[in-house]
Amino acid sequence: MNDQLRITGITVTPVAFRDPPLLNAVGVHEPYALRAVVEITTDQGLTGLGETYADEGHLSRLGRAARALTGMDVYALGAMYQRIAAGLAGDTGADGSGLTGLITSSSTVDRVFSPFEVACLDIQGKAVGRPVSDLLGGAVRDEVPFSAYLFYKWAAHPGAEPDPWGEALDADAIVAQARRMIDAYGFTAIKLKGGVLPPEEEIEAVRALRAEFPSHPLRLDPNAAWSVPTSFKVAAELDGVLESLEDPTPGQKGMAEVARQSPMPLATNMCVVAFDELAPCVAQNAVQVVLSDHHYWGGLHRSKLLSGICETFGLGLSMHSNSHLGISLAAMTHLAAATPHLSYACDTHWPWKDEDVIQPGVLAFADGAVRVPRTPGLGIELDRDALARLHEQYLTCGLRNRDDTGYMQRLHPGYRLRSPRW
């Protein structure tokens, strides 16, 4: 083989997959979630896969980046990052809406670079016959633990048949949802997406979960739906019940104020989502746990950099999830396997989907964990028939940008986005 692997082509394919009506602080999930599949081909016949968001602005930047990277060596990741940064100069990229990562303009390059880096690592692993986790320093765990990710939800999207999960709008239904998810996947930790109902009702749901699952670590994430005083009240009420409280109130200043009185650690994937937000966070002690996400922290190597910073400053580390497919789960699993400083089970939306673009059989949950693939690269293969089907679904579904708030307002015209709401 030559000492270089040249990129001969990059294909970016937007896809849409069915998504239940999951409720959150800014509205409700639309009937389809959007993702983009990145496939890189090389002059030696090796291919690699990446996955990312598929909102229109992001797709445009991905296309520009793909053209800029064609012809480069798949090992030249630093040069690729620089080329993307140069090509995006002046493009703030502060678009996207709802809970699509809630990204600031500071991480535009990281967001665009990430899926290309993952695909290149997939190719590198195949070239040397080693899994991606080995390219990141080697796995320190054979299995990666994930948490049951619970949502308040409607029984169905308006006009559609009820989905298999059914309605969940009170504590009893949330407990039933958790029981079903844990029975199916074996999760040993639980996270509830809050910010939907009045805080008293969400406190009741957490207490009901504690009664039903006395040994499971519990987390609550209201996505900054509460004021500082409300956050104080909820934290006090759930002292000794929650493992961590995620983004109770907006902004680092408010989070720091809550942290000074909170009996449990505060976690975030909202007020620290880019490297330039770490220093003020540490200075204010605004959070104690950072939820990493390679999709907007710049890929797998830069997520390892984030881990080192967190370890240096005594911050815990977990992993954030958005609605995703199997390429992302594979990348998340390799990254988590090779990250010693991983303090908590990772998030995943995996149980909420029933479609994918990869061949089945590689990624499976047992006792709430995914075994790390040991085959070369990410260890997964693209299902081209499924990719074509989900791309056609993207073309026909009519959605081009995630908009939880807009969807809610179309269904309930009186709905208004407020942060904090309580």
Short mmCIF file of C-alpha atoms in Angstrom, two decimals:
data_model
loop_
_atom_site.label_atom_id
_atom_site.label_comp_id
_atom_site.label_asym_id
_atom_site.label_seq_id
_atom_site.Cartn_x
_atom_site.Cartn_y
_atom_site.Cartn_z
CA MET A 1 0.00 0.00 0.00
CA ASN A 2 1.01 3.60 -0.48
CA ASP A 3 1.80 5.62 2.61
CA GLN A 4 -1.23 7.82 1.94
CA LEU A 5 -4.95 7.19 1.58
CA ARG A 6 -6.41 9.84 -0.66
CA ILE A 7 -10.04 10.90 -0.46
CA THR A 8 -11.55 10.43 -3.92
CA GLY A 9 -15.15 11.22 -3.09
CA ILE A 10 -17.47 12.32 -0.29
CA THR A 11 -21.22 11.75 -0.33
CA VAL A 12 -23.56 13.50 2.11
CA THR A 13 -27.03 11.91 2.19
CA PRO A 14 -29.80 13.49 4.29
CA VAL A 15 -32.25 11.00 5.78
CA ALA A 16 -35.41 11.12 7.87
CA PHE A 17 -36.55 8.46 10.31
CA ARG A 18 -39.74 8.15 12.34
CA ASP A 19 -39.70 9.91 15.71
CA PRO A 20 -42.37 9.69 18.44
CA PRO A 21 -44.04 12.83 19.89
CA LEU A 22 -41.53 13.29 22.70
CA LEU A 23 -42.14 16.42 24.79
CA ASN A 24 -39.46 18.81 26.04
CA ALA A 25 -39.02 22.34 27.33
CA VAL A 26 -39.27 23.91 23.87
CA GLY A 27 -42.10 21.88 22.36
CA VAL A 28 -42.43 18.40 20.89
CA HIS A 29 -40.53 16.21 18.44
CA GLU A 30 -41.88 16.27 14.91
CA PRO A 31 -42.93 13.02 13.16
CA TYR A 32 -39.46 12.62 11.63
CA ALA A 33 -35.94 13.21 12.89
CA LEU A 34 -33.37 14.42 10.37
CA ARG A 35 -29.79 13.15 10.06
CA ALA A 36 -27.07 13.23 7.44
CA VAL A 37 -24.93 10.22 6.52
CA VAL A 38 -21.39 11.06 5.38
CA GLU A 39 -19.56 8.46 3.31
CA ILE A 40 -15.92 8.93 2.30
CA THR A 41 -14.29 6.85 -0.45
CA THR A 42 -10.56 6.52 -1.05
CA ASP A 43 -8.14 5.65 -3.84
CA GLN A 44 -7.45 2.27 -2.22
CA GLY A 45 -11.10 1.23 -2.12
CA LEU A 46 -11.64 1.74 1.61
CA THR A 47 -14.72 3.65 2.74
CA GLY A 48 -15.72 5.29 6.01
CA LEU A 49 -18.95 6.49 7.61
CA GLY A 50 -19.96 9.50 9.70
CA GLU A 51 -23.30 10.84 10.91
CA THR A 52 -24.46 14.32 11.85
CA TYR A 53 -27.38 16.75 11.82
CA ALA A 54 -29.29 17.50 8.63
CA ASP A 55 -30.76 20.98 9.06
CA GLU A 56 -30.47 22.99 5.83
CA GLY A 57 -27.73 25.37 6.96
CA HIS A 58 -25.63 22.51 8.27
CA LEU A 59 -26.08 20.51 5.03
CA SER A 60 -24.85 23.49 3.05
CA ARG A 61 -21.68 23.71 5.15
CA LEU A 62 -21.14 19.96 4.91
CA GLY A 63 -21.26 20.23 1.13
CA ARG A 64 -18.67 23.00 1.11
CA ALA A 65 -16.43 21.03 3.44
CA ALA A 66 -16.76 17.87 1.35
CA ARG A 67 -15.50 19.70 -1.72
CA ALA A 68 -12.61 21.17 0.25
CA LEU A 69 -11.49 17.82 1.68
CA THR A 70 -11.59 15.78 -1.53
CA GLY A 71 -8.05 14.81 -2.50
CA MET A 72 -6.64 14.98 1.04
CA ASP A 73 -4.99 12.15 2.95
CA VAL A 74 -7.38 10.55 5.47
CA TYR A 75 -4.64 10.79 8.11
CA ALA A 76 -4.31 14.58 7.73
CA LEU A 77 -7.00 15.39 10.29
CA GLY A 78 -5.31 18.54 11.59
CA ALA A 79 -4.96 19.93 8.09
CA MET A 80 -8.58 19.01 7.36
CA TYR A 81 -9.74 20.96 10.40
CA GLN A 82 -7.73 23.98 9.27
CA ARG A 83 -9.08 23.76 5.73
CA ILE A 84 -12.69 23.63 6.98
CA ALA A 85 -12.03 26.55 9.32
CA ALA A 86 -10.64 28.60 6.44
CA GLY A 87 -13.55 27.69 4.21
CA LEU A 88 -16.11 28.66 6.85
CA ALA A 89 -14.40 31.91 7.84
CA GLY A 90 -17.06 34.50 8.57
CA ASP A 91 -19.84 31.89 8.66
CA THR A 92 -21.10 32.03 12.25
CA GLY A 93 -23.39 29.06 11.82
CA ALA A 94 -25.56 30.05 14.76
CA ASP A 95 -28.63 28.52 13.20
CA GLY A 96 -30.65 25.50 14.18
CA SER A 97 -33.48 25.61 16.62
CA GLY A 98 -35.07 23.83 19.51
CA LEU A 99 -32.81 21.24 21.09
CA THR A 100 -30.54 20.51 18.13
CA GLY A 101 -27.62 20.76 20.49
CA LEU A 102 -28.39 24.40 21.37
CA ILE A 103 -25.13 25.36 19.71
CA THR A 104 -23.34 28.68 19.83
CA SER A 105 -21.55 30.15 16.84
CA SER A 106 -18.19 29.31 18.43
CA SER A 107 -18.45 25.64 17.51
CA THR A 108 -19.40 25.90 13.82
CA VAL A 109 -16.12 24.40 12.61
CA ASP A 110 -16.29 21.63 15.19
CA ARG A 111 -19.82 20.68 14.12
CA VAL A 112 -18.90 20.55 10.44
CA PHE A 113 -15.59 18.73 10.95
CA SER A 114 -16.93 16.00 13.24
CA PRO A 115 -18.59 13.56 10.78
CA PHE A 116 -15.64 13.75 8.38
CA GLU A 117 -13.21 12.96 11.19
CA VAL A 118 -15.31 9.96 12.26
CA ALA A 119 -15.43 8.67 8.68
CA CYS A 120 -11.66 9.11 8.33
CA LEU A 121 -11.07 7.22 11.57
CA ASP A 122 -13.33 4.46 10.26
CA ILE A 123 -11.07 4.25 7.18
CA GLN A 124 -7.87 4.42 9.23
CA GLY A 125 -9.05 1.54 11.39
CA LYS A 126 -9.87 -0.56 8.34
CA ALA A 127 -6.47 0.25 6.82
CA VAL A 128 -4.55 -1.04 9.84
CA GLY A 129 -7.04 -3.71 10.92
CA ARG A 130 -7.84 -2.13 14.29
CA PRO A 131 -11.04 -0.77 15.87
CA VAL A 132 -11.48 3.00 16.20
CA SER A 133 -11.17 2.72 19.98
CA ASP A 134 -7.56 1.59 19.48
CA LEU A 135 -6.85 4.70 17.40
CA LEU A 136 -8.06 6.79 20.36
CA GLY A 137 -5.63 5.23 22.83
CA GLY A 138 -7.24 1.85 23.38
CA ALA A 139 -10.39 0.72 25.13
CA VAL A 140 -10.39 0.90 28.92
CA ARG A 141 -13.77 -0.86 29.10
CA ASP A 142 -15.22 -3.66 26.99
CA GLU A 143 -18.80 -2.45 27.43
CA VAL A 144 -20.18 1.10 27.53
CA PRO A 145 -23.07 1.75 29.95
CA PHE A 146 -26.03 3.84 28.78
CA SER A 147 -29.03 5.20 30.66
CA ALA A 148 -32.75 4.75 30.09
CA TYR A 149 -33.83 8.09 28.58
CA LEU A 150 -37.44 8.76 29.59
CA PHE A 151 -39.77 11.33 28.02
CA TYR A 152 -43.19 12.71 28.68
CA LYS A 153 -45.02 12.08 25.43
CA TRP A 154 -48.30 12.00 23.62
CA ALA A 155 -49.82 8.70 22.54
CA ALA A 156 -49.41 9.67 18.89
CA HIS A 157 -48.70 12.48 16.51
CA PRO A 158 -51.99 14.20 15.63
CA GLY A 159 -53.81 12.23 12.95
CA ALA A 160 -51.56 9.19 13.32
CA GLU A 161 -52.06 5.83 14.99
CA PRO A 162 -50.71 5.53 18.56
CA ASP A 163 -47.07 4.43 18.69
CA PRO A 164 -46.07 1.32 20.64
CA TRP A 165 -44.91 3.34 23.66
CA GLY A 166 -48.26 5.01 24.34
CA GLU A 167 -48.99 8.16 26.29
CA ALA A 168 -46.87 9.26 29.25
CA LEU A 169 -48.15 12.39 30.97
CA ASP A 170 -48.00 11.51 34.66
CA ALA A 171 -45.80 9.75 37.21
CA ASP A 172 -47.43 6.33 36.82
CA ALA A 173 -46.96 6.39 33.05
CA ILE A 174 -43.32 7.45 33.39
CA VAL A 175 -42.67 4.54 35.77
CA ALA A 176 -44.36 2.16 33.32
CA GLN A 177 -42.22 3.55 30.49
CA ALA A 178 -39.09 3.04 32.58
CA ARG A 179 -40.09 -0.51 33.46
CA ARG A 180 -40.64 -1.41 29.83
CA MET A 181 -37.36 0.18 28.73
CA ILE A 182 -35.35 -1.46 31.52
CA ASP A 183 -36.94 -4.86 30.90
CA ALA A 184 -36.04 -4.60 27.21
CA TYR A 185 -32.54 -3.12 27.47
CA GLY A 186 -31.37 -3.74 31.03
CA PHE A 187 -30.48 -0.11 31.75
CA THR A 188 -28.98 0.45 35.20
CA ALA A 189 -29.37 4.25 35.24
CA ILE A 190 -32.36 6.48 34.43
CA LYS A 191 -32.70 9.99 33.03
CA LEU A 192 -36.00 11.88 32.77
CA LYS A 193 -36.43 14.70 30.27
CA GLY A 194 -38.25 17.36 32.28
CA GLY A 195 -39.23 20.97 31.75
CA VAL A 196 -42.61 19.80 30.44
CA LEU A 197 -44.95 19.72 33.44
CA PRO A 198 -45.01 21.96 36.54
CA PRO A 199 -41.97 21.16 38.71
CA GLU A 200 -44.10 19.60 41.45
CA GLU A 201 -45.34 16.95 39.02
CA GLU A 202 -41.85 16.17 37.80
CA ILE A 203 -40.65 15.86 41.40
CA GLU A 204 -43.48 13.37 41.92
CA ALA A 205 -42.34 11.39 38.87
CA VAL A 206 -38.74 11.24 40.11
CA ARG A 207 -39.88 10.08 43.54
CA ALA A 208 -42.04 7.41 41.89
CA LEU A 209 -39.02 6.24 39.89
CA ARG A 210 -36.96 6.06 43.06
CA ALA A 211 -39.63 3.94 44.74
CA GLU A 212 -39.81 1.56 41.79
CA PHE A 213 -36.05 1.45 41.10
CA PRO A 214 -34.33 1.99 44.45
CA SER A 215 -30.81 1.20 43.22
CA HIS A 216 -30.82 3.01 39.84
CA PRO A 217 -29.02 6.38 39.68
CA LEU A 218 -31.57 9.02 38.65
CA ARG A 219 -31.12 12.24 36.67
CA LEU A 220 -33.53 15.00 35.73
CA ASP A 221 -33.07 17.40 32.79
CA PRO A 222 -35.56 20.30 32.48
CA ASN A 223 -33.54 22.05 29.75
CA ALA A 224 -33.29 25.38 31.60
CA ALA A 225 -37.05 25.62 32.14
CA TRP A 226 -36.77 26.84 35.75
CA SER A 227 -35.82 30.07 37.42
CA VAL A 228 -33.04 30.09 39.99
CA PRO A 229 -35.51 30.05 42.94
CA THR A 230 -37.45 27.16 41.39
CA SER A 231 -34.17 25.30 40.81
CA PHE A 232 -33.30 25.78 44.51
CA LYS A 233 -36.65 24.32 45.50
CA VAL A 234 -36.44 21.27 43.23
CA ALA A 235 -32.83 20.55 44.22
CA ALA A 236 -33.76 20.67 47.90
CA GLU A 237 -36.83 18.46 47.36
CA LEU A 238 -34.77 15.83 45.54
CA ASP A 239 -31.74 15.87 47.86
CA GLY A 240 -30.56 12.29 48.20
CA VAL A 241 -32.73 11.19 45.26
CA LEU A 242 -30.96 12.57 42.18
CA GLU A 243 -27.47 11.60 41.08
CA SER A 244 -27.26 14.89 39.17
CA LEU A 245 -29.50 17.72 38.02
CA GLU A 246 -29.00 18.79 34.41
CA ASP A 247 -29.45 22.38 33.19
CA PRO A 248 -32.10 23.48 35.69
CA THR A 249 -31.79 27.17 34.77
CA PRO A 250 -30.50 29.22 31.80
CA GLY A 251 -26.91 30.42 31.45
CA GLN A 252 -23.68 29.97 33.35
CA LYS A 253 -24.43 32.80 35.77
CA GLY A 254 -27.72 31.25 36.85
CA MET A 255 -26.22 27.77 36.97
CA ALA A 256 -23.40 29.02 39.19
CA GLU A 257 -25.92 30.56 41.56
CA VAL A 258 -27.85 27.29 41.77
CA ALA A 259 -24.64 25.27 42.16
CA ARG A 260 -23.71 27.20 45.29
CA GLN A 261 -26.75 25.76 47.08
CA SER A 262 -27.51 22.55 45.18
CA PRO A 263 -26.92 19.36 47.19
CA MET A 264 -26.25 17.38 44.01
CA PRO A 265 -23.89 18.06 41.06
CA LEU A 266 -25.20 20.15 38.18
CA ALA A 267 -24.66 18.83 34.66
CA THR A 268 -24.92 20.60 31.32
CA ASN A 269 -25.10 20.27 27.58
CA MET A 270 -26.51 23.79 27.19
CA CYS A 271 -24.29 26.35 28.92
CA VAL A 272 -21.01 24.59 28.02
CA VAL A 273 -21.12 23.37 24.43
CA ALA A 274 -17.83 24.70 23.05
CA PHE A 275 -14.24 25.00 24.19
CA ASP A 276 -14.39 28.76 24.71
CA GLU A 277 -17.16 28.25 27.27
CA LEU A 278 -15.06 26.02 29.53
CA ALA A 279 -12.87 28.69 31.15
CA PRO A 280 -15.75 30.88 32.44
CA CYS A 281 -17.57 27.75 33.58
CA VAL A 282 -14.61 26.64 35.68
CA ALA A 283 -14.05 30.15 37.03
CA GLN A 284 -17.67 30.35 38.26
CA ASN A 285 -18.00 26.66 39.21
CA ALA A 286 -21.18 26.80 37.13
CA VAL A 287 -21.39 23.04 36.55
CA GLN A 288 -19.80 19.92 37.92
CA VAL A 289 -20.52 17.54 35.03
CA VAL A 290 -20.11 18.23 31.29
CA LEU A 291 -22.11 16.17 28.83
CA SER A 292 -19.86 15.73 25.83
CA ASP A 293 -21.19 15.16 22.33
CA HIS A 294 -18.73 14.45 19.54
CA HIS A 295 -21.20 15.83 16.99
CA TYR A 296 -20.57 19.38 18.19
CA TRP A 297 -17.31 19.14 20.14
CA GLY A 298 -15.37 18.47 16.94
CA GLY A 299 -15.25 14.69 16.68
CA LEU A 300 -13.59 11.95 18.66
CA HIS A 301 -10.07 13.33 19.18
CA ARG A 302 -11.37 16.73 20.31
CA SER A 303 -13.81 14.97 22.65
CA LYS A 304 -10.79 13.25 24.20
CA LEU A 305 -9.28 16.74 24.60
CA LEU A 306 -12.46 17.82 26.38
CA SER A 307 -12.16 14.82 28.66
CA GLY A 308 -8.62 15.83 29.63
CA ILE A 309 -9.72 19.37 30.43
CA CYS A 310 -12.59 18.09 32.55
CA GLU A 311 -10.28 15.74 34.43
CA THR A 312 -7.77 18.53 35.00
CA PHE A 313 -10.36 20.82 36.57
CA GLY A 314 -12.24 18.16 38.50
CA LEU A 315 -15.34 18.13 36.30
CA GLY A 316 -17.30 14.93 35.79
CA LEU A 317 -17.97 13.72 32.25
CA SER A 318 -20.87 11.98 30.58
CA MET A 319 -22.24 11.89 27.03
CA HIS A 320 -25.22 13.75 25.57
CA SER A 321 -27.54 12.25 22.98
CA ASN A 322 -29.90 13.57 20.35
CA SER A 323 -32.12 11.48 18.06
CA HIS A 324 -29.51 9.40 16.22
CA LEU A 325 -28.86 6.32 14.11
CA GLY A 326 -26.38 3.47 14.35
CA ILE A 327 -23.35 5.26 12.89
CA SER A 328 -23.51 7.72 15.77
CA LEU A 329 -24.03 4.97 18.34
CA ALA A 330 -20.94 3.16 17.04
CA ALA A 331 -18.85 6.34 17.24
CA MET A 332 -20.19 7.13 20.72
CA THR A 333 -19.38 3.60 21.88
CA HIS A 334 -15.77 3.66 20.61
CA LEU A 335 -15.22 7.11 22.12
CA ALA A 336 -16.68 6.16 25.49
CA ALA A 337 -14.66 2.94 25.51
CA ALA A 338 -11.42 4.89 25.06
CA THR A 339 -12.24 7.65 27.57
CA PRO A 340 -11.02 6.73 31.06
CA HIS A 341 -12.56 9.87 32.60
CA LEU A 342 -16.17 8.90 32.00
CA SER A 343 -18.01 9.40 35.26
CA TYR A 344 -21.60 8.51 34.39
CA ALA A 345 -23.60 6.28 32.05
CA CYS A 346 -24.10 7.86 28.62
CA ASP A 347 -27.38 9.14 27.18
CA THR A 348 -28.96 7.54 24.12
CA HIS A 349 -32.22 7.91 22.19
CA TRP A 350 -31.72 4.40 20.76
CA PRO A 351 -34.92 2.80 22.16
CA TRP A 352 -37.08 5.51 20.55
CA LYS A 353 -36.25 4.65 16.94
CA ASP A 354 -37.37 1.76 14.75
CA GLU A 355 -35.37 2.49 11.58
CA ASP A 356 -31.66 2.59 10.79
CA VAL A 357 -29.10 2.84 7.99
CA ILE A 358 -26.64 0.16 9.18
CA GLN A 359 -26.70 -3.60 8.87
CA PRO A 360 -28.18 -5.10 12.07
CA GLY A 361 -26.39 -7.37 14.48
CA VAL A 362 -23.30 -5.43 15.57
CA LEU A 363 -24.70 -3.00 18.15
CA ALA A 364 -26.87 -4.50 20.87
CA PHE A 365 -27.76 -3.66 24.45
CA ALA A 366 -27.23 -6.16 27.25
CA ASP A 367 -27.56 -5.12 30.89
CA GLY A 368 -27.84 -1.51 29.75
CA ALA A 369 -24.49 -1.54 27.94
CA VAL A 370 -23.17 -1.88 24.39
CA ARG A 371 -20.19 -4.15 23.79
CA VAL A 372 -17.41 -2.30 21.99
CA PRO A 373 -16.92 -3.63 18.43
CA ARG A 374 -13.49 -5.21 17.93
CA THR A 375 -13.58 -5.43 14.15
CA PRO A 376 -11.67 -2.83 12.10
CA GLY A 377 -12.90 0.76 12.00
CA LEU A 378 -16.29 1.50 13.53
CA GLY A 379 -17.21 -2.15 13.02
CA ILE A 380 -20.45 -1.40 11.15
CA GLU A 381 -21.62 -1.65 7.55
CA LEU A 382 -24.03 0.58 5.64
CA ASP A 383 -27.39 -0.90 4.60
CA ARG A 384 -27.76 0.75 1.21
CA ASP A 385 -31.38 -0.25 0.75
CA ALA A 386 -32.24 1.29 4.11
CA LEU A 387 -30.22 4.41 3.27
CA ALA A 388 -32.14 4.82 0.02
CA ARG A 389 -35.46 4.31 1.80
CA LEU A 390 -34.71 6.86 4.53
CA HIS A 391 -33.40 9.34 1.97
CA GLU A 392 -36.65 9.01 0.03
CA GLN A 393 -38.46 9.53 3.33
CA TYR A 394 -36.45 12.73 3.78
CA LEU A 395 -37.46 13.93 0.33
CA THR A 396 -41.16 13.30 0.91
CA CYS A 397 -41.64 14.15 4.61
CA GLY A 398 -41.51 17.91 4.02
CA LEU A 399 -39.20 18.67 6.97
CA ARG A 400 -35.93 20.48 6.35
CA ASN A 401 -35.09 21.90 9.80
CA ARG A 402 -35.81 20.66 13.29
CA ASP A 403 -38.39 22.91 14.93
CA ASP A 404 -39.92 21.49 18.11
CA THR A 405 -41.40 24.88 19.03
CA GLY A 406 -42.92 25.55 15.62
CA TYR A 407 -44.52 22.11 15.54
CA MET A 408 -46.04 22.62 18.98
CA GLN A 409 -47.35 26.05 17.96
CA ARG A 410 -48.96 24.63 14.84
CA LEU A 411 -50.79 22.12 17.00
CA HIS A 412 -51.44 24.49 19.94
CA PRO A 413 -51.40 28.09 18.67
CA GLY A 414 -51.38 29.51 22.19
CA TYR A 415 -48.09 27.83 23.07
CA ARG A 416 -45.24 30.24 23.80
CA LEU A 417 -41.56 29.49 24.30
CA ARG A 418 -40.38 30.81 27.66
CA SER A 419 -37.11 30.19 29.47
CA PRO A 420 -37.44 30.02 32.35
CA ARG A 421 -41.06 28.86 32.30
CA TRP A 422 -41.43 28.22 36.03
#
